Amino acid sequence: MDASLSTLSLCEKLSLSTNCIEKITNLNGLKNLKILSLGRNNIKSLNGLEAVGETLEELWMSYNLIEKLKGISSMKKLKVFYVSNNLVKDWGEFVRLADLPCLADLVFVGNPLEEKHSAEGNWMDEASKRVPNLRKLDGTPVIKTEGD
């Protein structure tokens, strides 16, 4: 990601999908960024997002190589997170999403963790239990049952 990105201080939506990007860098100057689309790249980690943690509301990261969600906790205003078709395989990473106070809409389909639990028939229950603020998971409204 080119250093000239930092000159886009008024930019609110940035789409850099399908660009063979391997690392998230040079977001420091994007003081107004609300929506960032980095789908269909070769990104392996969320490092570099801290720079837009105060403003970002939507993050689209589907079809990358992300295994770990370390760094997501800096996204205090994130409402929408599309991270389908990546490589997240354990609950230890998934529960990091519970630290996001505004997260309401998550698309996680196509990750090894989701595939395993969908096959077992307990994905929606287990995921919504671990990230209780979700209103929508994989496009389906999360139904809260009595006692939740």
CSV table of C-alpha atoms in Angstrom, one decimal:
chain,number,residue,atom,x,y,z
A,1,MET,CA,0.0,0.0,0.0
A,2,ASP,CA,1.6,3.2,-1.3
A,3,ALA,CA,2.7,6.1,1.0
A,4,SER,CA,0.7,8.5,-1.1
A,5,LEU,CA,-2.5,7.1,0.6
A,6,SER,CA,-1.7,9.2,3.6
A,7,THR,CA,-2.5,12.3,1.6
A,8,LEU,CA,-6.2,11.3,1.4
A,9,SER,CA,-7.1,13.0,4.7
A,10,LEU,CA,-10.7,13.7,3.7
A,11,CYS,CA,-11.3,10.2,2.3
A,12,GLU,CA,-14.2,8.4,4.0
A,13,LYS,CA,-14.4,5.2,1.8
A,14,LEU,CA,-11.4,3.5,0.3
A,15,SER,CA,-11.6,0.4,-1.9
A,16,LEU,CA,-8.4,-1.5,-2.6
A,17,SER,CA,-9.8,-4.9,-3.4
A,18,THR,CA,-8.2,-7.3,-5.8
A,19,ASN,CA,-4.7,-5.7,-5.7
A,20,CYS,CA,-2.3,-8.4,-4.5
A,21,ILE,CA,-1.8,-6.4,-1.3
A,22,GLU,CA,0.2,-8.3,1.3
A,23,LYS,CA,0.4,-5.8,4.2
A,24,ILE,CA,-1.8,-3.0,5.5
A,25,THR,CA,0.3,0.1,5.7
A,26,ASN,CA,0.3,3.9,5.2
A,27,LEU,CA,-3.2,4.5,6.7
A,28,ASN,CA,-2.0,7.2,9.2
A,29,GLY,CA,-3.2,10.2,7.2
A,30,LEU,CA,-6.7,8.9,6.6
A,31,LYS,CA,-8.3,10.8,9.5
A,32,ASN,CA,-11.9,10.5,8.2
A,33,LEU,CA,-11.9,6.9,6.9
A,34,LYS,CA,-15.2,5.1,7.7
A,35,ILE,CA,-15.2,2.2,5.2
A,36,LEU,CA,-12.2,0.2,4.1
A,37,SER,CA,-12.4,-2.6,1.5
A,38,LEU,CA,-9.4,-4.8,1.2
A,39,GLY,CA,-11.1,-8.0,-0.1
A,40,ARG,CA,-9.4,-10.4,-2.5
A,41,ASN,CA,-5.8,-9.6,-1.6
A,42,ASN,CA,-3.0,-11.6,0.0
A,43,ILE,CA,-3.3,-10.0,3.5
A,44,LYS,CA,-2.2,-12.3,6.3
A,45,SER,CA,-2.7,-10.1,9.4
A,46,LEU,CA,-4.7,-7.1,10.6
A,47,ASN,CA,-1.5,-5.2,11.6
A,48,GLY,CA,-1.6,-1.6,10.4
A,49,LEU,CA,-5.3,-1.0,11.0
A,50,GLU,CA,-4.6,0.8,14.4
A,51,ALA,CA,-4.1,4.0,12.4
A,52,VAL,CA,-7.8,4.1,11.5
A,53,GLY,CA,-9.1,2.5,14.7
A,54,GLU,CA,-10.8,5.7,15.9
A,55,THR,CA,-12.9,6.2,12.8
A,56,LEU,CA,-13.4,3.0,10.9
A,57,GLU,CA,-17.0,1.7,10.9
A,58,GLU,CA,-16.9,-1.0,8.1
A,59,LEU,CA,-14.0,-3.3,7.2
A,60,TRP,CA,-14.3,-5.7,4.3
A,61,MET,CA,-11.5,-8.3,4.4
A,62,SER,CA,-13.1,-11.3,2.7
A,63,TYR,CA,-10.9,-13.6,0.5
A,64,ASN,CA,-7.6,-13.0,2.1
A,65,LEU,CA,-5.2,-15.3,4.1
A,66,ILE,CA,-6.1,-14.1,7.6
A,67,GLU,CA,-5.6,-16.7,10.4
A,68,LYS,CA,-5.4,-14.4,13.4
A,69,LEU,CA,-7.6,-11.5,14.4
A,70,LYS,CA,-4.9,-9.8,16.6
A,71,GLY,CA,-5.2,-6.0,16.3
A,72,ILE,CA,-9.0,-6.0,15.7
A,73,SER,CA,-9.6,-4.7,19.2
A,74,SER,CA,-8.3,-1.2,18.2
A,75,MET,CA,-11.5,-0.8,16.0
A,76,LYS,CA,-13.7,0.8,18.6
A,77,LYS,CA,-16.3,2.1,16.2
A,78,LEU,CA,-16.4,-1.0,13.9
A,79,LYS,CA,-20.0,-1.9,13.1
A,80,VAL,CA,-19.6,-4.2,10.0
A,81,PHE,CA,-16.8,-6.7,9.6
A,82,TYR,CA,-16.8,-9.0,6.5
A,83,VAL,CA,-14.0,-11.6,6.9
A,84,SER,CA,-15.5,-14.5,5.0
A,85,ASN,CA,-13.3,-17.0,3.2
A,86,ASN,CA,-10.1,-16.5,5.3
A,87,LEU,CA,-8.2,-19.0,7.5
A,88,VAL,CA,-9.5,-18.4,11.0
A,89,LYS,CA,-9.7,-21.8,12.7
A,90,ASP,CA,-10.1,-21.4,16.4
A,91,TRP,CA,-12.4,-19.8,19.0
A,92,GLY,CA,-9.5,-18.1,20.6
A,93,GLU,CA,-9.2,-15.7,17.6
A,94,PHE,CA,-13.0,-15.4,17.1
A,95,VAL,CA,-13.6,-14.2,20.7
A,96,ARG,CA,-11.4,-11.2,20.0
A,97,LEU,CA,-14.5,-9.8,18.2
A,98,ALA,CA,-16.3,-9.6,21.5
A,99,ASP,CA,-14.0,-6.6,22.4
A,100,LEU,CA,-15.7,-4.5,19.7
A,101,PRO,CA,-18.5,-2.6,21.4
A,102,CYS,CA,-20.3,-1.6,18.2
A,103,LEU,CA,-19.9,-4.7,16.0
A,104,ALA,CA,-23.4,-5.7,14.8
A,105,ASP,CA,-22.9,-7.3,11.4
A,106,LEU,CA,-20.3,-10.1,10.9
A,107,VAL,CA,-19.8,-12.3,7.8
A,108,PHE,CA,-17.5,-15.2,8.8
A,109,VAL,CA,-18.7,-17.9,6.4
A,110,GLY,CA,-15.9,-19.9,4.6
A,111,ASN,CA,-13.4,-19.9,7.5
A,112,PRO,CA,-12.4,-23.3,8.9
A,113,LEU,CA,-13.9,-22.5,12.2
A,114,GLU,CA,-17.3,-21.7,10.7
A,115,GLU,CA,-17.2,-24.7,8.3
A,116,LYS,CA,-16.5,-27.1,11.1
A,117,HIS,CA,-19.3,-25.9,13.4
A,118,SER,CA,-21.8,-25.4,10.6
A,119,ALA,CA,-21.2,-29.1,9.7
A,120,GLU,CA,-21.9,-29.9,13.3
A,121,GLY,CA,-25.0,-27.8,13.2
A,122,ASN,CA,-24.1,-25.4,16.1
A,123,TRP,CA,-22.3,-22.5,14.4
A,124,MET,CA,-25.0,-19.8,15.0
A,125,ASP,CA,-25.5,-20.7,18.6
A,126,GLU,CA,-21.8,-21.0,19.5
A,127,ALA,CA,-20.7,-17.8,17.6
A,128,SER,CA,-23.5,-15.6,18.9
A,129,LYS,CA,-22.8,-16.8,22.4
A,130,ARG,CA,-19.2,-15.7,22.1
A,131,VAL,CA,-20.0,-12.3,20.5
A,132,PRO,CA,-23.2,-11.4,22.2
A,133,ASN,CA,-23.7,-7.9,20.6
A,134,LEU,CA,-24.1,-9.3,17.0
A,135,ARG,CA,-27.4,-8.6,15.3
A,136,LYS,CA,-26.5,-10.3,12.1
A,137,LEU,CA,-24.2,-13.2,11.4
A,138,ASP,CA,-23.5,-14.4,7.9
A,139,GLY,CA,-26.5,-12.5,6.6
A,140,THR,CA,-28.9,-14.1,9.1
A,141,PRO,CA,-30.5,-12.1,11.9
A,142,VAL,CA,-29.3,-13.3,15.3
A,143,ILE,CA,-32.3,-14.3,17.4
A,144,LYS,CA,-31.8,-13.8,21.1
A,145,THR,CA,-33.5,-16.5,23.2
A,146,GLU,CA,-34.8,-15.9,26.7
A,147,GLY,CA,-32.1,-16.0,29.2
A,148,ASP,CA,-29.4,-14.6,26.9
